[in-house]
Amino acid sequence: MAVSAVVGTQWGDEGKGKIVDYLAERAKYVVRFQGGNNAGHTIVVGDDTFKLHLLPSGCVSGKTGIVGNGCVVDPFVLVEEVEGLKARGVEFDLFLSDRAHLILPYHKLLDGAEEAFKGGRAVGTTGRGIGPCYQDKASRTGVRAGDLLHPERLAERVNDNVAVKQAILGAYGREDELDAEEIVNDLMGAAEVLRPFITDTAALLQDAVDGGDGVLLEGAQGVMLDIDHGTYPFVTSSNVASGGMASGCGLAPRDVGDVIGVVKAYTTRVGAGPFPSELPTDAGVGKHLAEVGHEFGTTTGRPRRCGWLDLVVVNHAVRLCGVTHLAVTKMDVLAGLDEVQVCTHYELPDGTTTNRVPSDPELFAAARPVYETFEGWSELGDGTWQGLPATARTYLQFLREKTGAQIKLVGIGPGRSETVVR
Ligand code: GDP
Ligand code: IMO
Ligand code: MG
């Protein structure tokens, strides 16, 4: 099948960027289908490190990037990213869906205002305006990339929105002054750069599929941040799980063949919300994971919360996304621990056990993880599957058995070449 997809199976930052970069070799197009610059995807090639927020990770290796209709796009960030990557000598083609919604300055202000209003119940968003932009999309008041091609329509839509957003910001007690004319002028500047990229990317991808071109879909975030199937309300505002793939790029669900679920060999989370297998990061194993794994957010630099691998969570994603293969990253970070634990199910307050993610957030927060313990490993060998120590292979084999998905890739370091192929 010509179309395959990469999805995060936990709370994001599983190493999707690295895996997409690796798998992009066989693709012509690499496509973002949801989220925006809340994502931060890292690609390490030799001595060069690239951190991409909106551009698909395949752009680094010269593939054609597509930012699909399901994405929310901060046009100023996109311009900066395109120019930044080109300035580093990377050549790539790009298409931006005319149906993608634009994140405008008032969305970022509203993101901050909503979070402040929630106080102790704040989500811990990335502050990039993601939620407010998707709100406008659902309210049918959004401004789309295609509007950049029609200055009059653009100005009209921005004007209408500014009047309403000003009032909402006021209701939140904010004194920010919005200037519609300034926003439109800045947008026209961004449009100078973005205009050649804007097109009907759904039609382009449908033709690509008909022509047998390789297409790789690049998920952002992780399934536990999915607006329907994640730990609502501590989630992002898009469908991360497989339903979002097809609608977010304009293909049919049956067009998608292999689905590669990226699994970090342990678990991390940025922002608030329940996390059953969390460990304290000021000492012991939690500290090891945070320090050895350099667990700081790629987008916001916030420290990530860390804990053992949770197979209840991973299997939730496997079921929701139809994951066929796993890419297990950061196995090297577990090296040096005497024992490694994996959560296989939860004990609930009423004494029952479950291997499902409870849909009730309070029940999920109260779930007590039950672990299976494995012998650790001190190094990961020569980069081949056979070269992996037996203890690491036992751990991976357990993931394979418990998820029913085949292990395709194993990450033993951040670099493109530090990848074991099964
Ligand atoms: P993404 O959002 O899923 O693309 O992941 P991020 O880029 O936000 O965070 C993953 C971090 O882990 C990045 O710094 C990667 O360079 C790094 N990384 C990815 N795979 C591996 C691996 O196998 N081993 C190690 N040590 N680091 C990895
Ligand atoms: P990648 O693609 C990790 C989290 C935020 C917050 C919640 C909502 O790099 O894996 P938002 O700004 O989307 O409204 O924030 O979602 N979050 C991520 N966490 N990785 C990401 O992306 C994330 N994108 C959003 O921390 O808890
Ligand atoms: Mg990330």
PDB file of C-alpha atoms in Angstrom, residues 163-398:
ATOM      1  CA  ALA A 163     -14.627  42.754  16.997  1.00  0.00           C
ATOM      2  CA  VAL A 164     -15.811  39.574  18.729  1.00  0.00           C
ATOM      3  CA  LYS A 165     -12.424  38.504  20.084  1.00  0.00           C
ATOM      4  CA  GLN A 166     -11.866  41.947  21.575  1.00  0.00           C
ATOM      5  CA  ALA A 167     -15.086  41.550  23.545  1.00  0.00           C
ATOM      6  CA  ILE A 168     -14.177  38.027  24.688  1.00  0.00           C
ATOM      7  CA  LEU A 169     -10.726  39.137  25.813  1.00  0.00           C
ATOM      8  CA  GLY A 170     -12.423  41.928  27.736  1.00  0.00           C
ATOM      9  CA  ALA A 171     -14.713  39.405  29.434  1.00  0.00           C
ATOM     10  CA  TYR A 172     -11.579  37.551  30.566  1.00  0.00           C
ATOM     11  CA  GLY A 173     -10.323  40.822  32.032  1.00  0.00           C
ATOM     12  CA  ARG A 174      -7.656  41.305  29.366  1.00  0.00           C
ATOM     13  CA  GLU A 175      -6.736  44.739  28.142  1.00  0.00           C
ATOM     14  CA  ASP A 176      -4.917  43.735  24.938  1.00  0.00           C
ATOM     15  CA  GLU A 177      -5.869  46.027  22.041  1.00  0.00           C
ATOM     16  CA  LEU A 178      -6.447  44.173  18.792  1.00  0.00           C
ATOM     17  CA  ASP A 179      -5.738  46.058  15.581  1.00  0.00           C
ATOM     18  CA  ALA A 180      -7.440  44.430  12.599  1.00  0.00           C
ATOM     19  CA  GLU A 181      -5.585  46.546  10.062  1.00  0.00           C
ATOM     20  CA  GLU A 182      -2.215  45.619  11.497  1.00  0.00           C
ATOM     21  CA  ILE A 183      -3.145  41.909  11.504  1.00  0.00           C
ATOM     22  CA  VAL A 184      -4.228  42.066   7.862  1.00  0.00           C
ATOM     23  CA  ASN A 185      -1.067  43.938   6.847  1.00  0.00           C
ATOM     24  CA  ASP A 186       1.130  41.383   8.590  1.00  0.00           C
ATOM     25  CA  LEU A 187      -0.853  38.589   6.928  1.00  0.00           C
ATOM     26  CA  MET A 188      -0.318  40.129   3.512  1.00  0.00           C
ATOM     27  CA  GLY A 189       3.420  40.058   4.241  1.00  0.00           C
ATOM     28  CA  ALA A 190       3.260  36.345   5.123  1.00  0.00           C
ATOM     29  CA  ALA A 191       1.100  35.755   2.037  1.00  0.00           C
ATOM     30  CA  GLU A 192       3.969  36.985  -0.164  1.00  0.00           C
ATOM     31  CA  VAL A 193       5.980  33.959   0.970  1.00  0.00           C
ATOM     32  CA  LEU A 194       3.158  31.409   1.346  1.00  0.00           C
ATOM     33  CA  ARG A 195       1.093  32.146  -1.787  1.00  0.00           C
ATOM     34  CA  PRO A 196       2.984  29.749  -4.106  1.00  0.00           C
ATOM     35  CA  PHE A 197       2.474  26.862  -1.681  1.00  0.00           C
ATOM     36  CA  ILE A 198      -1.290  27.222  -1.181  1.00  0.00           C
ATOM     37  CA  THR A 199      -3.378  24.708  -3.098  1.00  0.00           C
ATOM     38  CA  ASP A 200      -6.020  21.996  -2.822  1.00  0.00           C
ATOM     39  CA  THR A 201      -3.733  19.416  -1.218  1.00  0.00           C
ATOM     40  CA  ALA A 202      -6.542  16.850  -0.896  1.00  0.00           C
ATOM     41  CA  ALA A 203      -6.846  16.700  -4.680  1.00  0.00           C
ATOM     42  CA  LEU A 204      -3.068  16.561  -4.990  1.00  0.00           C
ATOM     43  CA  LEU A 205      -2.867  13.620  -2.580  1.00  0.00           C
ATOM     44  CA  GLN A 206      -5.751  11.776  -4.217  1.00  0.00           C
ATOM     45  CA  ASP A 207      -3.883  12.025  -7.545  1.00  0.00           C
ATOM     46  CA  ALA A 208      -0.690  10.883  -5.836  1.00  0.00           C
ATOM     47  CA  VAL A 209      -2.446   7.799  -4.461  1.00  0.00           C
ATOM     48  CA  ASP A 210      -3.983   7.028  -7.857  1.00  0.00           C
ATOM     49  CA  GLY A 211      -0.517   7.328  -9.387  1.00  0.00           C
ATOM     50  CA  GLY A 212       1.038   5.003  -6.800  1.00  0.00           C
ATOM     51  CA  ASP A 213       3.307   7.646  -5.234  1.00  0.00           C
ATOM     52  CA  GLY A 214       4.526   6.896  -1.726  1.00  0.00           C
ATOM     53  CA  VAL A 215       2.770   8.993   0.926  1.00  0.00           C
ATOM     54  CA  LEU A 216       3.764   9.095   4.587  1.00  0.00           C
ATOM     55  CA  LEU A 217       1.339  10.678   7.039  1.00  0.00           C
ATOM     56  CA  GLU A 218       3.019  12.275  10.065  1.00  0.00           C
ATOM     57  CA  GLY A 219       0.941  12.418  13.221  1.00  0.00           C
ATOM     58  CA  ALA A 220       1.520  15.075  15.833  1.00  0.00           C
ATOM     59  CA  GLN A 221       0.930  14.740  19.587  1.00  0.00           C
ATOM     60  CA  GLY A 222      -0.073  11.299  20.902  1.00  0.00           C
ATOM     61  CA  VAL A 223      -3.332   9.376  21.172  1.00  0.00           C
ATOM     62  CA  MET A 224      -3.706  10.196  24.892  1.00  0.00           C
ATOM     63  CA  LEU A 225      -3.973  13.856  23.812  1.00  0.00           C
ATOM     64  CA  ASP A 226      -6.761  13.079  21.294  1.00  0.00           C
ATOM     65  CA  ILE A 227      -9.763  15.312  21.912  1.00  0.00           C
ATOM     66  CA  ASP A 228     -12.173  12.340  21.963  1.00  0.00           C
ATOM     67  CA  HIS A 229     -10.069   9.438  23.187  1.00  0.00           C
ATOM     68  CA  GLY A 230      -7.472  11.180  25.350  1.00  0.00           C
ATOM     69  CA  THR A 231      -7.568  12.335  28.957  1.00  0.00           C
ATOM     70  CA  TYR A 232     -10.183  15.049  28.354  1.00  0.00           C
ATOM     71  CA  PRO A 233     -10.063  17.914  29.276  1.00  0.00           C
ATOM     72  CA  PHE A 234      -6.265  17.566  29.481  1.00  0.00           C
ATOM     73  CA  VAL A 235      -5.911  17.045  25.737  1.00  0.00           C
ATOM     74  CA  THR A 236      -5.217  18.979  22.567  1.00  0.00           C
ATOM     75  CA  SER A 237      -8.042  20.163  20.311  1.00  0.00           C
ATOM     76  CA  SER A 238      -7.705  17.755  17.389  1.00  0.00           C
ATOM     77  CA  ASN A 239      -8.232  14.088  16.618  1.00  0.00           C
ATOM     78  CA  VAL A 240      -4.812  12.541  16.944  1.00  0.00           C
ATOM     79  CA  ALA A 241      -6.081   8.966  16.514  1.00  0.00           C
ATOM     80  CA  SER A 242      -6.650   7.438  13.140  1.00  0.00           C
ATOM     81  CA  GLY A 243      -9.991   9.073  12.288  1.00  0.00           C
ATOM     82  CA  GLY A 244      -8.122  12.343  11.970  1.00  0.00           C
ATOM     83  CA  MET A 245      -5.678  10.948   9.428  1.00  0.00           C
ATOM     84  CA  ALA A 246      -8.066  10.569   6.553  1.00  0.00           C
ATOM     85  CA  SER A 247     -10.202  13.643   7.185  1.00  0.00           C
ATOM     86  CA  GLY A 248      -7.141  15.743   7.970  1.00  0.00           C
ATOM     87  CA  CYS A 249      -5.541  15.204   4.587  1.00  0.00           C
ATOM     88  CA  GLY A 250      -8.429  14.322   2.271  1.00  0.00           C
ATOM     89  CA  LEU A 251      -7.812  10.623   1.688  1.00  0.00           C
ATOM     90  CA  ALA A 252     -10.223   7.772   2.388  1.00  0.00           C
ATOM     91  CA  PRO A 253      -9.584   5.676   5.513  1.00  0.00           C
ATOM     92  CA  ARG A 254      -9.067   2.605   3.320  1.00  0.00           C
ATOM     93  CA  ASP A 255      -6.225   4.346   1.464  1.00  0.00           C
ATOM     94  CA  VAL A 256      -4.064   4.067   4.574  1.00  0.00           C
ATOM     95  CA  GLY A 257      -2.120   0.803   4.797  1.00  0.00           C
ATOM     96  CA  ASP A 258       0.562   0.349   7.447  1.00  0.00           C
ATOM     97  CA  VAL A 259       0.162   2.345  10.634  1.00  0.00           C
ATOM     98  CA  ILE A 260       3.388   2.669  12.590  1.00  0.00           C
ATOM     99  CA  GLY A 261       2.833   3.445  16.263  1.00  0.00           C
ATOM    100  CA  VAL A 262       5.781   5.186  17.876  1.00  0.00           C
ATOM    101  CA  VAL A 263       6.307   4.019  21.451  1.00  0.00           C
ATOM    102  CA  LYS A 264       8.847   5.615  23.750  1.00  0.00           C
ATOM    103  CA  ALA A 265      10.365   2.752  25.798  1.00  0.00           C
ATOM    104  CA  TYR A 266       9.066   4.559  28.900  1.00  0.00           C
ATOM    105  CA  THR A 267       6.389   7.277  29.237  1.00  0.00           C
ATOM    106  CA  THR A 268       6.511  11.078  29.344  1.00  0.00           C
ATOM    107  CA  ARG A 269       3.913  13.811  29.470  1.00  0.00           C
ATOM    108  CA  VAL A 270       4.086  17.635  29.316  1.00  0.00           C
ATOM    109  CA  GLY A 271       1.255  19.631  30.831  1.00  0.00           C
ATOM    110  CA  ALA A 272      -1.407  18.668  33.359  1.00  0.00           C
ATOM    111  CA  GLY A 273      -3.620  15.588  33.603  1.00  0.00           C
ATOM    112  CA  PRO A 274      -3.589  12.020  34.904  1.00  0.00           C
ATOM    113  CA  PHE A 275      -0.562   9.775  34.299  1.00  0.00           C
ATOM    114  CA  PRO A 276      -0.832   6.474  36.247  1.00  0.00           C
ATOM    115  CA  SER A 277       2.759   5.230  35.807  1.00  0.00           C
ATOM    116  CA  GLU A 278       4.355   8.604  36.677  1.00  0.00           C
ATOM    117  CA  LEU A 279       7.464   8.571  38.873  1.00  0.00           C
ATOM    118  CA  PRO A 280       8.931  11.438  40.891  1.00  0.00           C
ATOM    119  CA  THR A 281      11.712  13.026  38.813  1.00  0.00           C
ATOM    120  CA  ASP A 282      13.745  14.378  41.732  1.00  0.00           C
ATOM    121  CA  ALA A 283      15.301  11.000  42.553  1.00  0.00           C
ATOM    122  CA  GLY A 284      15.695   7.377  41.466  1.00  0.00           C
ATOM    123  CA  VAL A 285      14.394   6.019  38.169  1.00  0.00           C
ATOM    124  CA  GLY A 286      12.315   9.129  37.375  1.00  0.00           C
ATOM    125  CA  LYS A 287      15.414  11.287  37.668  1.00  0.00           C
ATOM    126  CA  HIS A 288      17.367   8.845  35.491  1.00  0.00           C
ATOM    127  CA  LEU A 289      14.705   9.010  32.746  1.00  0.00           C
ATOM    128  CA  ALA A 290      14.468  12.819  32.859  1.00  0.00           C
ATOM    129  CA  GLU A 291      18.217  13.375  32.851  1.00  0.00           C
ATOM    130  CA  VAL A 292      19.469  10.622  30.548  1.00  0.00           C
ATOM    131  CA  GLY A 293      16.481  11.123  28.217  1.00  0.00           C
ATOM    132  CA  HIS A 294      16.885  14.953  28.229  1.00  0.00           C
ATOM    133  CA  GLU A 295      13.161  15.155  28.830  1.00  0.00           C
ATOM    134  CA  PHE A 296      12.414  18.806  28.144  1.00  0.00           C
ATOM    135  CA  GLY A 297       9.696  19.903  25.716  1.00  0.00           C
ATOM    136  CA  THR A 298      10.865  20.573  22.151  1.00  0.00           C
ATOM    137  CA  THR A 299       8.336  23.400  21.774  1.00  0.00           C
ATOM    138  CA  THR A 300       8.154  25.030  25.210  1.00  0.00           C
ATOM    139  CA  GLY A 301      11.274  23.744  26.984  1.00  0.00           C
ATOM    140  CA  ARG A 302       9.127  22.660  29.953  1.00  0.00           C
ATOM    141  CA  PRO A 303      10.388  19.613  31.921  1.00  0.00           C
ATOM    142  CA  ARG A 304       8.472  16.503  30.910  1.00  0.00           C
ATOM    143  CA  ARG A 305       6.899  14.287  33.542  1.00  0.00           C
ATOM    144  CA  CYS A 306       8.371  10.759  33.349  1.00  0.00           C
ATOM    145  CA  GLY A 307       7.349   7.209  34.271  1.00  0.00           C
ATOM    146  CA  TRP A 308       7.446   3.554  33.289  1.00  0.00           C
ATOM    147  CA  LEU A 309       6.021   2.287  30.021  1.00  0.00           C
ATOM    148  CA  ASP A 310       2.255   1.852  30.247  1.00  0.00           C
ATOM    149  CA  LEU A 311       0.923  -0.841  27.924  1.00  0.00           C
ATOM    150  CA  VAL A 312      -2.694  -0.006  28.763  1.00  0.00           C
ATOM    151  CA  VAL A 313      -2.049   3.368  27.155  1.00  0.00           C
ATOM    152  CA  VAL A 314      -0.140   1.930  24.195  1.00  0.00           C
ATOM    153  CA  ASN A 315      -2.847  -0.655  23.531  1.00  0.00           C
ATOM    154  CA  HIS A 316      -5.508   2.074  23.638  1.00  0.00           C
ATOM    155  CA  ALA A 317      -3.628   3.694  20.741  1.00  0.00           C
ATOM    156  CA  VAL A 318      -3.039   0.394  18.942  1.00  0.00           C
ATOM    157  CA  ARG A 319      -6.777  -0.291  18.927  1.00  0.00           C
ATOM    158  CA  LEU A 320      -7.860   3.236  18.007  1.00  0.00           C
ATOM    159  CA  CYS A 321      -5.341   3.645  15.198  1.00  0.00           C
ATOM    160  CA  GLY A 322      -5.149   0.107  13.862  1.00  0.00           C
ATOM    161  CA  VAL A 323      -1.411   0.092  14.544  1.00  0.00           C
ATOM    162  CA  THR A 324       0.273  -2.626  12.496  1.00  0.00           C
ATOM    163  CA  HIS A 325       3.910  -1.979  13.452  1.00  0.00           C
ATOM    164  CA  LEU A 326       5.744  -0.458  16.384  1.00  0.00           C
ATOM    165  CA  ALA A 327       8.771   1.807  16.380  1.00  0.00           C
ATOM    166  CA  VAL A 328      10.179   1.649  19.910  1.00  0.00           C
ATOM    167  CA  THR A 329      12.394   4.651  20.678  1.00  0.00           C
ATOM    168  CA  LYS A 330      14.836   5.588  23.427  1.00  0.00           C
ATOM    169  CA  MET A 331      15.723   2.027  24.422  1.00  0.00           C
ATOM    170  CA  ASP A 332      19.191   3.467  25.160  1.00  0.00           C
ATOM    171  CA  VAL A 333      17.760   5.699  27.896  1.00  0.00           C
ATOM    172  CA  LEU A 334      16.711   2.620  29.906  1.00  0.00           C
ATOM    173  CA  ALA A 335      20.261   1.216  29.687  1.00  0.00           C
ATOM    174  CA  GLY A 336      22.000   1.136  33.057  1.00  0.00           C
ATOM    175  CA  LEU A 337      18.875   0.415  35.102  1.00  0.00           C
ATOM    176  CA  ASP A 338      19.033  -2.930  36.977  1.00  0.00           C
ATOM    177  CA  GLU A 339      15.336  -3.561  36.436  1.00  0.00           C
ATOM    178  CA  VAL A 340      12.786  -2.178  34.026  1.00  0.00           C
ATOM    179  CA  GLN A 341       9.044  -2.170  34.703  1.00  0.00           C
ATOM    180  CA  VAL A 342       6.039  -2.199  32.404  1.00  0.00           C
ATOM    181  CA  CYS A 343       2.490  -1.451  33.470  1.00  0.00           C
ATOM    182  CA  THR A 344       0.199  -4.173  32.110  1.00  0.00           C
ATOM    183  CA  HIS A 345      -3.102  -3.278  33.791  1.00  0.00           C
ATOM    184  CA  TYR A 346      -4.666  -1.093  36.480  1.00  0.00           C
ATOM    185  CA  GLU A 347      -6.269  -1.739  39.827  1.00  0.00           C
ATOM    186  CA  LEU A 348      -9.299   0.463  40.347  1.00  0.00           C
ATOM    187  CA  PRO A 349     -10.501   1.845  43.710  1.00  0.00           C
ATOM    188  CA  ASP A 350     -13.335  -0.733  43.880  1.00  0.00           C
ATOM    189  CA  GLY A 351     -10.770  -3.557  43.813  1.00  0.00           C
ATOM    190  CA  THR A 352     -11.400  -4.616  40.215  1.00  0.00           C
ATOM    191  CA  THR A 353      -8.699  -4.655  37.532  1.00  0.00           C
ATOM    192  CA  THR A 354      -8.807  -3.431  33.949  1.00  0.00           C
ATOM    193  CA  ASN A 355      -6.578  -3.332  30.887  1.00  0.00           C
ATOM    194  CA  ARG A 356      -8.591  -0.495  29.322  1.00  0.00           C
ATOM    195  CA  VAL A 357      -8.134   3.253  29.726  1.00  0.00           C
ATOM    196  CA  PRO A 358     -11.115   4.302  31.886  1.00  0.00           C
ATOM    197  CA  SER A 359     -13.179   6.914  30.044  1.00  0.00           C
ATOM    198  CA  ASP A 360     -13.938   8.697  33.321  1.00  0.00           C
ATOM    199  CA  PRO A 361     -11.037  11.060  34.069  1.00  0.00           C
ATOM    200  CA  GLU A 362     -11.320  10.740  37.839  1.00  0.00           C
ATOM    201  CA  LEU A 363     -11.311   6.974  37.624  1.00  0.00           C
ATOM    202  CA  PHE A 364      -8.266   7.115  35.341  1.00  0.00           C
ATOM    203  CA  ALA A 365      -6.519   9.419  37.809  1.00  0.00           C
ATOM    204  CA  ALA A 366      -7.263   6.940  40.599  1.00  0.00           C
ATOM    205  CA  ALA A 367      -6.085   3.883  38.621  1.00  0.00           C
ATOM    206  CA  ARG A 368      -3.130   2.139  40.274  1.00  0.00           C
ATOM    207  CA  PRO A 369      -0.643   0.663  37.802  1.00  0.00           C
ATOM    208  CA  VAL A 370       0.284  -3.016  38.128  1.00  0.00           C
ATOM    209  CA  TYR A 371       3.756  -3.809  36.799  1.00  0.00           C
ATOM    210  CA  GLU A 372       5.694  -6.664  35.334  1.00  0.00           C
ATOM    211  CA  THR A 373       9.425  -6.471  36.020  1.00  0.00           C
ATOM    212  CA  PHE A 374      12.214  -7.219  33.539  1.00  0.00           C
ATOM    213  CA  GLU A 375      15.964  -7.511  33.873  1.00  0.00           C
ATOM    214  CA  GLY A 376      17.744  -4.417  32.548  1.00  0.00           C
ATOM    215  CA  TRP A 377      20.592  -3.993  30.065  1.00  0.00           C
ATOM    216  CA  SER A 378      23.762  -1.942  30.139  1.00  0.00           C
ATOM    217  CA  GLU A 379      24.380  -1.327  26.429  1.00  0.00           C
ATOM    218  CA  LEU A 380      22.574  -2.014  23.159  1.00  0.00           C
ATOM    219  CA  GLY A 381      25.173  -3.668  20.952  1.00  0.00           C
ATOM    220  CA  ASP A 382      26.232  -3.050  17.382  1.00  0.00           C
ATOM    221  CA  GLY A 383      23.037  -1.617  15.891  1.00  0.00           C
ATOM    222  CA  THR A 384      21.621  -4.925  14.670  1.00  0.00           C
ATOM    223  CA  TRP A 385      18.653  -6.838  16.068  1.00  0.00           C
ATOM    224  CA  GLN A 386      20.858  -9.852  16.833  1.00  0.00           C
ATOM    225  CA  GLY A 387      23.343  -7.532  18.522  1.00  0.00           C
ATOM    226  CA  LEU A 388      20.756  -6.330  21.061  1.00  0.00           C
ATOM    227  CA  PRO A 389      21.294  -7.908  24.498  1.00  0.00           C
ATOM    228  CA  ALA A 390      18.920 -10.776  25.271  1.00  0.00           C
ATOM    229  CA  THR A 391      17.311  -8.781  28.099  1.00  0.00           C
ATOM    230  CA  ALA A 392      16.407  -5.908  25.729  1.00  0.00           C
ATOM    231  CA  ARG A 393      15.029  -8.364  23.184  1.00  0.00           C
ATOM    232  CA  THR A 394      12.902  -9.981  25.901  1.00  0.00           C
ATOM    233  CA  TYR A 395      11.459  -6.545  26.727  1.00  0.00           C
ATOM    234  CA  LEU A 396      10.691  -5.840  23.053  1.00  0.00           C
ATOM    235  CA  GLN A 397       9.252  -9.320  22.537  1.00  0.00           C
ATOM    236  CA  PHE A 398       6.894  -8.654  25.457  1.00  0.00           C
TER     237      PHE A 398
END
